[in-house]
Amino acid sequence: MKILIVDDDKTNRLVLSAYLKKDGHTIVAAQNGTEAIEVFQAEEPALILMDVMMPVMDGYEATKKIKSMMTDKFIPIIFLTAMTDEKSLSRCVEVGGDDFLTKPYNRTLLKAKIDALQRVSRLYNTVNEQKHKLIIHKENEKKEQEVARKVFDSILNPGCLSSENIQLHLSPMSLFNGDVVLAAVKPTGGLHILFGDFTGHGLAASLGALPVSDIFYSMTAKGYSINDVAREVNRKLKLQLPTGMFLAACLVEIDTINNMLKYWNGAIPGAFLHKGDSVVELKSQNLPLGILGDSGFSDKVEIVELHDNDRIILSTDGILEAENSSGEMFGLKRFNDCLNFDIKSETESGIKNVGTASDKEDESSLFQHILDTLDEFTQEQAQTDDVTLGVITCDIDYINQLASQKGGYKKFVPTHWQFDLHFFYDSIKSIDPIPLINQIMCEIQGHQIQQDKLSMVLTELFCNSLDHGLLGLDSNIKATPEGFMQFYSDKESRMNELESGFIHISVSNEPTETGGDLTIIFEDSGKGFNVKKIQQKNLQIDTCNPISFSGRGISLITNYCNSVTYNELGNRVECVYSWSNE
Amino acid sequence: MIIDIDVINELKEIMEDDFDELISIFISDGQVQIDNLKKAIDSSNVDDARRIAHTLKGSSANLGVLDLSETCKQLEHKAAEGSLENANELLEKIISFFNETKKILENNF
């Protein structure tokens, strides 16, 4: 160990350094306090032996200064003193001395004291080092989490959550939140909202939000409706999340064209529509997302009539289960009272304060009232779950304006175009051409062509070409439940055996003022069918026996299309489908 | 006792080659300090007298030079009380102990 000896007397320094060298220490020396400070800075000794009475600067002063220069390392200072009075000794401690040694020096005592202080300083320095490592580790972790959080937020929020008609309160228990709120404008106008609560909280719970937001935003942008989004999210979560982890969620579509609110609610207890004079609960009819397999999943949406400036209130069970200091929960009753409080104040003061987008900061707003009531109830009590509340004001003009602001959804002008696709027998086995056709039309014409009806028409046309044309199946056998099963088992085996044939699809557009007329042609290599007979039969089934298992396809096509024409052979059909971008 | 022989022998053993230097420094420094001490007493400088007596007390104690150390201690205490009464008497004792010590050290070590 490197030891600094500070003494003005040379013989003292000689004797001490002789003793210490004998014990294996390295010695540096100074003759007074001022020199001691210089040597201390230059040599960084691990221990200091300090004389008290010295010229220039005495030991007390030097000790004070050296101790104030020590940042986080512990360097013991032992006073060397011939003084034995209490006052002088206590002064040594006051200025920061750690021990004394009285002259004349006793070698054994000197060694014992140095060893003891060395142990103390080792312990101190180890603890300090570990403390520093911990601080650095914690800082790094915090930085990493903040970066992750930023990445996360930017993935989760490319939508329109910051729109003026959306008031949102998120109080995560940790930096990462198990609650997920997404909002996006539909390409055709209107708004999609997903309000969800993953089982658990923190990082693990929030990870599930990544695939959810991905599906939500991309499907909304492609013009899918909320039931499709719900189905896809459910399928993906069922596939990706571990058992026991799922997403309670309420998906809402604000349809500003038809003034309707569509919703699919899976286990969100606090979902309401505030209509100004009454409150409608958007009841959960489903299990949370990620539990049921695709076949057992119901994507049925509920529909409620919507008026301008109605408000949608969405809250996670974190609010309902928020506890006060005596362990009592906030509960649905208090929550309902909050909603009704607003109604009273409105009816008393006329039609004032129907929470429009502009009074976001208004303290008397419904959103603020719920939060204030909750704060008052819980006081300072720490909550065990994430508390998330959203109030969305259905300001129809504002929402419509949002859609037009969205740069990505620029208006495509209807144009002339045509594309032809040829699928041969082997590619038919592995490709579903309908999404491909939809995608091509999307690329050309944007999202102006509403795809739900068109997809049904295309699917039917394709099935007919494949089933009756290429595979030569007879749909008449579908008339009985047994035959229905037979039909599909035949389809599967014939498909496997298929070794020749093609389906040719052609789609062309003739623009009109508000959209266009699509001419869709399906031609297959099959033998065709007796067109007249089938058409008559379908007419019969439609009117007399609507619960038939077969024949719906062609009537669906004729209902949605302006015209349907078969060739004589029955292996080529041409339909005209009109679309409008309004 | 002028010198504690055990102390001086232990030092000799520990310091080996440095021991001679220690002795010569003790003698030369001691002489300078005694001269300074005389000046301080002559000019009635109590603080200087106290500090020099303190230092000489310490270094002589370290070498086992007991009588000298003890006399320095007496002078230091007097000076600490602010008095230089009997200082010359003590100084004479200090000088005579120092000379005797010097003789012993130079002849025997």
XYZ file of C-alpha atoms in Angstrom:
691
model
C 0.000 0.000 0.000
C 1.204 3.485 -0.810
C 1.429 5.589 2.356
C 1.999 9.331 2.626
C 3.965 10.476 5.698
C 3.523 14.117 6.583
C 5.990 15.352 9.262
C 8.299 18.341 9.452
C 10.924 16.401 11.384
C 13.244 14.389 9.227
C 14.180 11.842 11.898
C 10.490 11.117 12.460
C 9.966 10.577 8.763
C 13.015 8.323 8.593
C 11.963 6.170 11.533
C 8.332 5.843 10.330
C 9.248 5.036 6.751
C 11.740 2.441 7.970
C 8.994 0.739 9.989
C 6.497 0.837 7.126
C 8.918 -0.295 4.439
C 9.662 -3.266 6.639
C 5.943 -4.172 6.434
C 6.018 -3.953 2.652
C 4.501 -0.512 2.070
C 5.626 2.122 -0.420
C 6.359 5.509 1.120
C 5.946 9.056 -0.127
C 6.640 11.999 2.185
C 5.817 15.658 2.742
C 7.256 18.190 5.188
C 4.151 20.278 5.864
C 0.415 20.583 5.088
C 0.793 22.459 1.823
C 3.297 19.960 0.484
C 1.030 17.147 1.706
C -1.831 18.343 -0.512
C 0.484 18.473 -3.529
C 1.899 15.003 -2.902
C -1.616 13.660 -2.221
C -2.826 14.848 -5.622
C 0.241 13.648 -7.483
C 0.724 10.271 -5.803
C -2.805 9.218 -4.790
C -1.738 7.383 -1.631
C -4.045 4.824 -0.017
C -3.377 6.036 3.539
C -1.949 9.161 5.165
C 0.030 9.551 8.400
C -0.302 13.173 9.460
C 1.681 15.135 12.038
C -0.260 17.904 13.799
C 2.194 20.679 14.520
C 3.993 21.747 11.367
C 5.124 25.059 9.901
C 3.367 26.598 6.811
C 0.177 24.559 7.180
C -0.615 22.367 10.187
C -2.082 18.853 10.096
C -5.646 19.930 10.955
C -5.884 22.304 8.015
C -4.251 19.845 5.594
C -6.616 17.055 6.692
C -9.680 19.233 6.196
C -8.540 20.129 2.690
C -7.562 16.605 1.682
C -10.825 15.117 2.990
C -12.829 17.668 1.016
C -10.933 16.647 -2.120
C -11.754 12.965 -1.756
C -14.690 12.311 -4.025
C -15.787 8.781 -3.550
C -12.675 6.947 -2.464
C -12.003 6.381 1.206
C -8.428 7.269 2.159
C -7.855 6.967 5.909
C -5.823 9.639 7.713
C -4.026 8.703 10.939
C -2.873 11.595 13.104
C 0.616 11.309 14.544
C 0.659 13.198 17.761
C 2.645 13.623 20.902
C -0.316 15.478 22.334
C -2.550 13.563 24.665
C -5.061 16.175 25.815
C -8.699 15.488 24.946
C -9.181 18.797 23.189
C -6.394 18.150 20.675
C -7.514 14.588 20.046
C -11.152 15.524 19.463
C -9.978 18.236 17.066
C -8.310 15.462 15.039
C -11.658 13.722 14.636
C -13.508 16.962 13.893
C -11.331 17.790 10.909
C -11.815 14.316 9.470
C -9.067 12.177 10.996
C -9.816 8.471 11.220
C -7.415 7.443 14.015
C -4.434 8.626 16.140
C -1.065 7.282 16.875
C 0.912 8.790 19.737
C 4.642 9.344 19.748
C 6.945 7.655 20.394
C 5.756 5.105 17.844
C 5.059 1.566 18.845
C 5.718 -0.611 15.844
C 3.137 -3.278 16.674
C 0.412 -0.711 17.310
C 1.280 1.127 14.096
C 1.004 -2.063 12.068
C -2.289 -3.064 13.709
C -3.874 0.327 13.066
C -2.767 0.423 9.445
C -4.060 -3.097 8.817
C -7.414 -2.299 10.408
C -7.880 0.878 8.385
C -6.819 -0.902 5.230
C -9.628 -3.402 5.776
C -12.136 -0.601 6.335
C -11.058 1.250 3.218
C -11.143 -1.906 1.124
C -14.689 -2.577 2.258
C -15.709 1.025 1.666
C -14.147 1.107 -1.785
C -15.709 -2.200 -2.802
C -19.158 -1.046 -1.696
C -18.616 2.223 -3.475
C -17.492 0.539 -6.668
C -20.554 -1.698 -6.600
C -22.766 1.283 -5.917
C -21.336 2.994 -8.979
C -21.806 -0.072 -11.122
C -25.410 -0.263 -9.956
C -26.046 3.390 -10.714
C -24.554 3.045 -14.192
C -26.510 -0.141 -14.760
C -29.747 1.500 -13.680
C -29.109 4.537 -15.845
C -28.370 2.347 -18.843
C -31.465 0.317 -18.235
C -33.583 3.441 -17.979
C -32.079 4.842 -21.175
C -32.664 1.580 -23.007
C -36.231 1.429 -21.801
C -36.843 4.994 -22.895
C -35.477 4.276 -26.354
C -37.570 1.108 -26.539
C -40.580 3.100 -25.399
C -40.036 5.662 -28.168
C -39.717 2.953 -30.809
C -42.756 1.287 -29.350
C -44.842 4.462 -29.345
C -43.955 5.263 -32.908
C -44.971 1.764 -33.987
C -48.166 1.931 -31.976
C -49.208 5.406 -32.920
C -49.066 6.211 -36.612
C -52.823 6.771 -36.400
C -54.826 9.691 -35.173
C -54.825 9.270 -31.383
C -53.784 12.890 -30.976
C -56.838 14.146 -32.841
C -58.810 16.809 -31.037
C -61.891 14.689 -30.640
C -60.006 12.017 -28.684
C -59.292 12.530 -24.989
C -57.031 9.903 -23.549
C -55.659 9.169 -20.124
C -53.010 6.490 -19.709
C -51.430 5.835 -16.346
C -49.117 2.908 -16.751
C -47.821 1.116 -13.675
C -44.475 1.010 -15.401
C -42.855 2.558 -18.441
C -44.504 -0.105 -20.561
C -48.213 -0.509 -20.511
C -50.484 -3.518 -20.958
C -53.257 -1.272 -22.231
C -53.387 -0.514 -25.916
C -55.344 2.257 -27.628
C -55.257 2.624 -31.399
C -57.163 4.933 -33.697
C -57.064 5.328 -37.437
C -59.074 7.083 -40.095
C -60.759 4.838 -42.637
C -59.849 5.479 -46.262
C -63.528 5.942 -47.047
C -64.050 8.300 -44.093
C -64.998 7.423 -40.546
C -62.871 6.247 -37.683
C -61.641 2.926 -36.324
C -60.743 2.612 -32.660
C -59.275 -0.315 -30.820
C -59.274 -0.130 -27.055
C -57.638 -3.090 -25.361
C -56.238 -4.432 -22.136
C -53.754 -7.311 -22.171
C -53.619 -9.748 -19.282
C -50.846 -8.597 -16.980
C -48.926 -5.383 -17.347
C -45.461 -4.044 -18.069
C -43.134 -5.052 -20.868
C -44.485 -8.593 -21.293
C -48.045 -7.357 -21.671
C -47.130 -4.516 -23.984
C -45.263 -6.724 -26.472
C -48.548 -8.201 -27.647
C -49.556 -4.725 -28.789
C -47.060 -4.864 -31.677
C -48.847 -7.412 -33.876
C -52.187 -5.878 -32.868
C -51.239 -2.401 -34.050
C -49.708 -3.799 -37.198
C -52.917 -5.604 -38.144
C -55.158 -2.740 -37.044
C -53.405 -0.044 -39.069
C -52.722 -2.039 -42.196
C -56.198 -3.551 -42.391
C -57.894 -0.232 -41.655
C -55.820 1.398 -44.393
C -56.838 -1.333 -46.821
C -60.480 -0.611 -46.135
C -61.356 -3.671 -44.060
C -64.153 -3.309 -41.556
C -63.762 -3.849 -37.802
C -65.162 -7.361 -37.820
C -62.377 -8.403 -40.205
C -59.829 -6.615 -38.051
C -61.178 -8.335 -34.918
C -61.033 -11.729 -36.620
C -57.483 -11.263 -37.836
C -56.242 -9.907 -34.496
C -57.854 -12.858 -32.746
C -56.261 -15.335 -35.151
C -52.830 -13.780 -34.817
C -52.928 -13.496 -31.018
C -54.204 -17.045 -30.631
C -51.230 -18.123 -32.708
C -48.579 -15.938 -31.091
C -49.461 -15.378 -27.459
C -48.729 -17.946 -24.770
C -51.709 -19.652 -23.148
C -53.210 -17.511 -20.435
C -52.330 -14.266 -22.164
C -55.052 -12.556 -24.159
C -56.482 -9.174 -25.068
C -59.756 -7.839 -23.737
C -60.709 -5.386 -26.455
C -63.453 -3.202 -27.810
C -63.262 -2.302 -31.497
C -65.397 0.607 -32.601
C -66.151 1.947 -36.045
C -67.633 5.412 -36.357
C -69.472 5.365 -39.670
C -69.969 9.010 -40.566
C -71.709 8.215 -43.849
C -74.582 6.228 -42.394
C -74.422 7.792 -38.896
C -73.877 4.455 -37.276
C -71.660 3.122 -34.593
C -70.488 -0.448 -35.098
C -68.736 -2.202 -32.291
C -67.300 -5.563 -31.392
C -66.680 -5.921 -27.661
C -64.715 -8.762 -26.122
C -64.657 -8.360 -22.326
C -64.177 -4.587 -21.981
C -66.545 -3.784 -19.110
C -66.508 -0.005 -19.288
C -67.642 0.793 -22.836
C -70.503 3.257 -23.266
C -72.095 5.565 -25.788
C -73.178 8.834 -24.212
C -75.990 10.233 -26.334
C -76.425 13.467 -24.408
C -79.752 12.522 -22.878
C -79.042 8.853 -22.257
C -76.222 6.393 -21.921
C -76.060 3.133 -23.867
C -73.729 0.405 -22.738
C -71.668 -1.144 -25.511
C -72.010 -4.571 -23.950
C -69.402 -7.237 -24.261
C -70.832 -10.208 -26.204
C -67.547 -12.012 -26.747
C -64.546 -13.584 -25.132
C -61.304 -11.612 -25.231
C -59.172 -11.809 -28.378
C -56.637 -14.605 -28.590
C -58.653 -17.325 -26.839
C -60.896 -18.907 -29.470
C -59.705 -20.571 -32.655
C -60.765 -18.975 -35.924
C -63.666 -21.345 -36.497
C -65.206 -20.688 -33.086
C -64.724 -16.950 -33.300
C -67.679 -14.684 -33.918
C -66.992 -11.408 -35.676
C -70.598 -10.248 -35.424
C -70.709 -6.512 -34.796
C -73.444 -4.656 -32.929
C -74.879 -1.521 -34.464
C -76.099 1.609 -32.662
C -77.532 4.746 -34.194
C -75.162 7.681 -33.871
C -75.811 11.412 -33.581
C -73.455 14.286 -34.042
C -71.347 14.851 -30.906
C -72.349 11.662 -29.140
C -69.447 10.497 -27.006
C -67.909 7.069 -26.750
C -66.462 6.293 -23.323
C -63.967 3.465 -23.071
C -62.220 2.407 -19.898
C -60.166 -0.581 -18.853
C -61.004 -2.544 -15.734
C -58.051 -0.764 -14.101
C -60.488 2.087 -13.421
C -63.317 -0.075 -12.145
C -60.904 -2.001 -9.931
C -58.983 1.036 -8.671
C -58.823 0.795 -4.898
C -58.985 3.405 -2.162
C -56.995 3.246 1.067
C -59.491 0.883 2.694
C -59.308 -1.594 -0.191
C -62.700 -0.678 -1.651
C -63.022 -0.723 -5.448
C -64.216 2.185 -7.593
C -66.711 -0.113 -9.256
C -69.265 0.125 -12.042
C -71.805 2.038 -9.949
C -69.499 4.985 -9.300
C -68.489 4.903 -12.950
C -72.140 4.981 -14.047
C -72.825 7.843 -11.639
C -70.061 9.796 -13.348
C -71.725 9.286 -16.712
C -75.160 10.221 -15.388
C -73.851 13.272 -13.567
C -73.068 14.713 -16.955
C -76.587 14.089 -18.205
C -78.183 15.982 -15.316
C -75.984 19.004 -15.753
C -76.831 19.079 -19.431
C -80.572 18.872 -19.001
C -80.523 21.518 -16.293
C -78.552 23.969 -18.319
C -80.171 23.243 -21.643
C -78.035 21.987 -24.511
C -74.894 23.692 -23.280
C -71.697 21.701 -22.928
C -72.232 18.817 -25.242
C -68.554 17.890 -25.124
C -67.486 19.052 -28.536
C -63.959 18.667 -29.757
C -63.150 22.225 -28.775
C -63.738 21.874 -25.027
C -61.032 19.262 -24.553
C -59.477 21.255 -21.722
C -62.790 22.185 -20.156
C -62.696 21.176 -16.523
C -66.380 20.401 -16.524
C -65.992 17.928 -19.387
C -67.096 14.358 -18.893
C -63.516 13.117 -19.329
C -62.189 15.394 -16.597
C -65.123 14.635 -14.342
C -64.413 10.888 -14.440
C -60.710 11.415 -13.736
C -61.383 13.876 -10.896
C -63.899 11.546 -9.280
C -61.431 8.680 -9.564
C -58.610 10.782 -8.063
C -60.823 11.856 -5.207
C -61.737 8.239 -4.548
C -58.268 6.691 -4.675
C -56.392 9.643 -3.115
C -52.702 8.745 -3.124
C -53.323 5.019 -3.174
C -50.985 3.268 -5.625
C -52.892 1.215 -8.196
C -52.151 -2.372 -9.072
C -53.302 -2.229 -12.685
C -52.994 0.145 -15.624
C -55.699 2.806 -15.612
C -56.765 3.883 -19.090
C -59.689 6.067 -20.066
C -60.668 7.330 -23.491
C -63.489 9.661 -24.469
C -64.105 10.028 -28.193
C -66.433 12.749 -29.366
C -68.252 11.813 -32.559
C -67.998 15.228 -34.162
C -69.019 14.109 -37.645
C -67.695 17.123 -39.576
C -64.391 16.926 -37.740
C -63.998 13.194 -38.409
C -64.765 13.672 -42.108
C -62.207 16.423 -42.226
C -59.637 14.038 -40.668
C -60.057 11.597 -43.541
C -59.371 14.256 -46.137
C -56.296 15.440 -44.190
C -54.723 12.018 -44.414
C -52.086 12.372 -47.109
C -51.844 8.632 -47.735
C -55.473 8.466 -48.732
C -55.293 10.738 -51.760
C -58.137 10.587 -54.189
C -57.535 8.452 -57.241
C -59.289 9.510 -60.394
C -61.143 6.625 -62.051
C -59.203 5.591 -65.165
C -59.221 3.062 -68.013
C -57.400 -0.146 -67.249
C -57.453 -3.884 -67.721
C -55.533 -6.836 -66.403
C -55.578 -10.519 -67.298
C -54.533 -13.365 -65.065
C -54.012 -16.960 -66.160
C -53.894 -19.668 -63.537
C -52.967 -23.178 -64.568
C -54.002 -26.361 -62.763
C -50.978 -26.533 -60.461
C -51.036 -22.903 -59.380
C -54.767 -23.138 -58.673
C -53.968 -25.743 -56.033
C -51.913 -23.267 -54.030
C -53.111 -19.754 -54.877
C -56.259 -17.915 -53.866
C -56.563 -15.321 -56.638
C -59.147 -13.092 -54.926
C -56.818 -11.172 -52.548
C -54.422 -10.775 -55.464
C -57.122 -9.226 -57.638
C -58.163 -6.927 -54.770
C -54.585 -5.854 -54.287
C -54.077 -5.050 -57.946
C -57.233 -2.961 -58.006
C -56.084 -1.190 -54.839
C -52.779 -0.292 -56.433
C -54.495 1.103 -59.516
C -57.560 2.735 -58.058
C -56.663 3.326 -54.417
C -59.242 2.336 -51.859
C -62.154 3.732 -53.779
C -63.599 0.391 -54.749
C -65.460 -0.965 -51.726
C -64.290 -4.499 -51.651
C -66.708 -6.390 -49.451
C -69.434 -6.940 -52.084
C -66.973 -7.202 -54.940
C -64.981 -9.827 -53.060
C -68.114 -11.920 -52.632
C -68.848 -11.699 -56.373
C -65.265 -12.603 -57.287
C -65.210 -15.482 -54.801
C -68.422 -16.919 -56.244
C -67.203 -16.580 -59.815
C -63.959 -18.284 -58.959
C -65.706 -21.112 -57.063
C -68.035 -21.728 -59.971
C -65.143 -21.880 -62.449
C -63.183 -24.192 -60.224
C -65.931 -26.459 -58.820
C -68.187 -26.868 -61.826
C -65.767 -26.024 -64.603
C -62.375 -27.410 -63.798
C -63.349 -30.079 -61.258
C -66.674 -30.966 -62.872
C -68.549 -31.220 -59.566
C -72.338 -31.302 -59.553
C -73.787 -28.798 -57.104
C -77.101 -30.645 -57.119
C -75.694 -33.142 -54.661
C -75.375 -30.303 -52.119
C -79.170 -30.412 -51.667
C -78.918 -32.694 -48.630
C -76.606 -32.338 -45.626
C -74.954 -35.678 -46.499
C -74.472 -34.567 -50.088
C -73.045 -31.289 -48.870
C -70.315 -33.168 -47.046
C -69.833 -35.450 -50.074
C -69.421 -32.422 -52.311
C -66.502 -31.082 -50.274
C -64.747 -34.417 -49.924
C -65.079 -34.936 -53.709
C -63.710 -31.448 -54.236
C -60.649 -32.187 -52.193
C -59.834 -35.479 -53.933
C -60.448 -34.126 -57.444
C -58.325 -31.093 -56.701
C -55.444 -33.392 -55.704
C -55.835 -35.420 -58.887
C -56.043 -32.365 -61.185
C -53.354 -32.553 -63.861
C -54.504 -30.151 -66.542
C -56.691 -27.120 -67.097
C -56.735 -23.376 -66.455
C -58.812 -20.480 -65.247
C -58.466 -17.203 -67.061
C -59.550 -14.031 -65.285
C -59.845 -10.648 -66.906
C -60.876 -7.424 -65.155
C -61.238 -4.107 -66.946
C -62.543 -0.713 -65.879
C -64.561 1.811 -67.840
C -64.531 5.035 -65.786
C -67.733 6.887 -65.067
C -68.178 10.280 -63.381
C -68.223 8.884 -59.853
C -66.419 5.574 -60.280
C -66.482 2.970 -62.966
C -67.976 -0.138 -64.515
C -65.866 -3.226 -64.043
C -66.123 -5.951 -66.641
C -65.133 -9.220 -65.024
C -64.587 -12.297 -67.184
C -63.934 -15.800 -65.853
C -63.161 -18.484 -68.396
C -62.194 -22.059 -67.575
C -61.079 -25.164 -69.443
C -64.027 -27.195 -68.189
C -66.827 -28.757 -70.179
C -69.315 -26.031 -69.259
C -72.963 -26.600 -68.294
C -76.476 -26.273 -69.574
C -76.859 -22.585 -68.966
C -80.568 -22.299 -69.455
C -81.391 -25.196 -67.197
C -79.329 -23.932 -64.312
C -80.617 -20.373 -64.634
C -84.213 -21.604 -64.510
C -83.420 -23.833 -61.583
C -81.886 -20.974 -59.655
C -84.893 -18.815 -60.247
C -87.018 -21.634 -58.869
C -84.895 -22.101 -55.765
C -84.821 -18.382 -55.068
C -88.558 -18.069 -54.974
C -89.707 -21.428 -53.634
C -86.966 -22.846 -51.485
C -84.719 -20.225 -49.942
C -83.126 -22.681 -47.473
C -81.396 -24.601 -50.228
C -77.772 -25.648 -49.812
C -76.782 -24.806 -53.346
C -77.336 -22.334 -56.098
C -76.950 -19.211 -53.963
C -73.854 -18.239 -55.804
C -75.360 -17.341 -59.122
C -78.244 -15.401 -57.577
C -75.774 -13.438 -55.463
C -73.831 -12.557 -58.570
C -76.929 -11.442 -60.446
C -78.033 -9.342 -57.456
C -74.786 -7.413 -57.167
C -73.905 -7.117 -60.853
C -75.585 -5.041 -63.526
C -75.426 -7.920 -65.959
C -74.293 -11.555 -66.043
C -73.774 -13.287 -69.366
C -72.687 -16.900 -69.997
C -71.450 -18.226 -73.285
C -73.316 -21.055 -74.893
C -70.897 -23.666 -73.662
C -71.124 -22.417 -70.093
C -67.395 -22.131 -69.438
C -67.135 -18.363 -69.779
C -69.023 -15.769 -67.767
C -68.932 -12.016 -68.186
C -70.255 -9.680 -65.450
C -70.474 -5.937 -65.223
C -70.091 -4.501 -61.706
C -70.507 -0.810 -61.008
C -68.603 0.977 -58.304
C -68.698 4.470 -56.952
C -66.161 6.447 -54.924
C -68.780 8.501 -53.116
C 18.299 7.499 31.500
C 20.113 9.270 28.709
C 19.386 6.648 26.022
C 17.143 3.556 25.934
C 19.582 1.109 24.344
C 16.819 -1.331 23.390
C 15.071 1.306 21.276
C 18.261 2.335 19.520
C 19.203 -1.322 18.852
C 15.794 -2.085 17.388
C 16.086 0.916 15.081
C 19.541 -0.171 14.013
C 18.230 -3.585 13.151
C 15.266 -2.293 11.201
C 16.912 0.563 9.362
C 20.071 -1.277 8.455
C 22.102 1.005 6.128
C 19.830 3.983 6.784
C 20.632 3.930 10.473
C 23.868 5.931 10.095
C 21.980 8.592 8.185
C 19.336 8.699 10.905
C 21.953 9.292 13.584
C 23.797 11.984 11.652
C 20.515 13.743 10.781
C 19.372 13.564 14.385
C 22.641 15.155 15.492
C 22.797 17.868 12.824
C 19.049 18.694 12.960
C 19.148 18.596 16.728
C 21.951 21.151 16.767
C 20.002 23.472 14.436
C 16.895 23.144 16.559
C 18.739 23.871 19.779
C 20.262 26.990 18.187
C 16.786 28.098 17.044
C 15.344 27.346 20.441
C 17.980 29.566 22.085
C 17.103 32.405 19.694
C 13.414 32.023 20.450
C 13.991 32.150 24.190
C 16.338 35.115 23.860
C 13.739 37.023 21.872
C 10.900 35.805 24.157
C 9.082 34.160 21.217
C 6.832 31.745 23.140
C 5.169 30.149 20.062
C 8.469 29.332 18.338
C 9.924 28.010 21.572
C 6.905 25.767 22.044
C 6.955 24.397 18.477
C 10.701 23.684 18.473
C 10.557 22.021 21.887
C 7.631 19.895 20.635
C 9.501 18.729 17.548
C 12.695 17.959 19.433
C 10.653 16.108 22.044
C 9.138 13.909 19.388
C 12.282 13.081 17.448
C 14.335 12.336 20.548
C 11.550 10.112 21.907
C 11.602 8.155 18.681
C 15.283 7.419 19.129
C 14.874 6.493 22.792
C 16.734 9.619 23.879
C 14.633 9.855 27.030
C 16.157 12.569 29.280
C 16.366 15.024 26.385
C 12.783 14.272 25.365
C 11.516 14.684 28.917
C 13.237 18.086 29.338
C 11.870 19.300 25.966
C 8.419 18.262 27.154
C 8.747 20.400 30.278
C 9.775 23.406 28.192
C 6.972 22.829 25.717
C 4.380 22.753 28.510
C 5.718 25.960 30.059
C 5.634 27.662 26.671
C 2.127 26.350 26.034
C 1.073 28.101 29.238
C 2.658 31.270 27.812
C 5.580 31.405 30.193
C 9.290 31.307 29.501
C 10.166 31.321 33.218
C 13.084 28.955 33.925
C 13.428 28.550 30.139
C 17.150 29.269 30.165
C 17.660 26.736 32.975
C 15.773 24.094 30.922
C 17.666 25.087 27.771
C 20.986 24.485 29.551
C 19.787 21.030 30.626
C 18.667 20.347 27.040
C 22.065 21.382 25.665
C 23.947 19.233 28.140
C 21.692 16.165 27.518
C 22.066 16.671 23.766
C 25.866 16.858 23.974
C 26.018 13.743 26.120
C 23.682 11.881 23.701
C 25.772 13.059 20.779
C 28.895 11.676 22.411
C 27.297 8.285 23.119
C 25.803 7.988 19.630
C 29.008 9.017 17.860
C 31.160 6.657 19.891
C 28.978 3.608 20.012
C 26.889 3.602 16.860
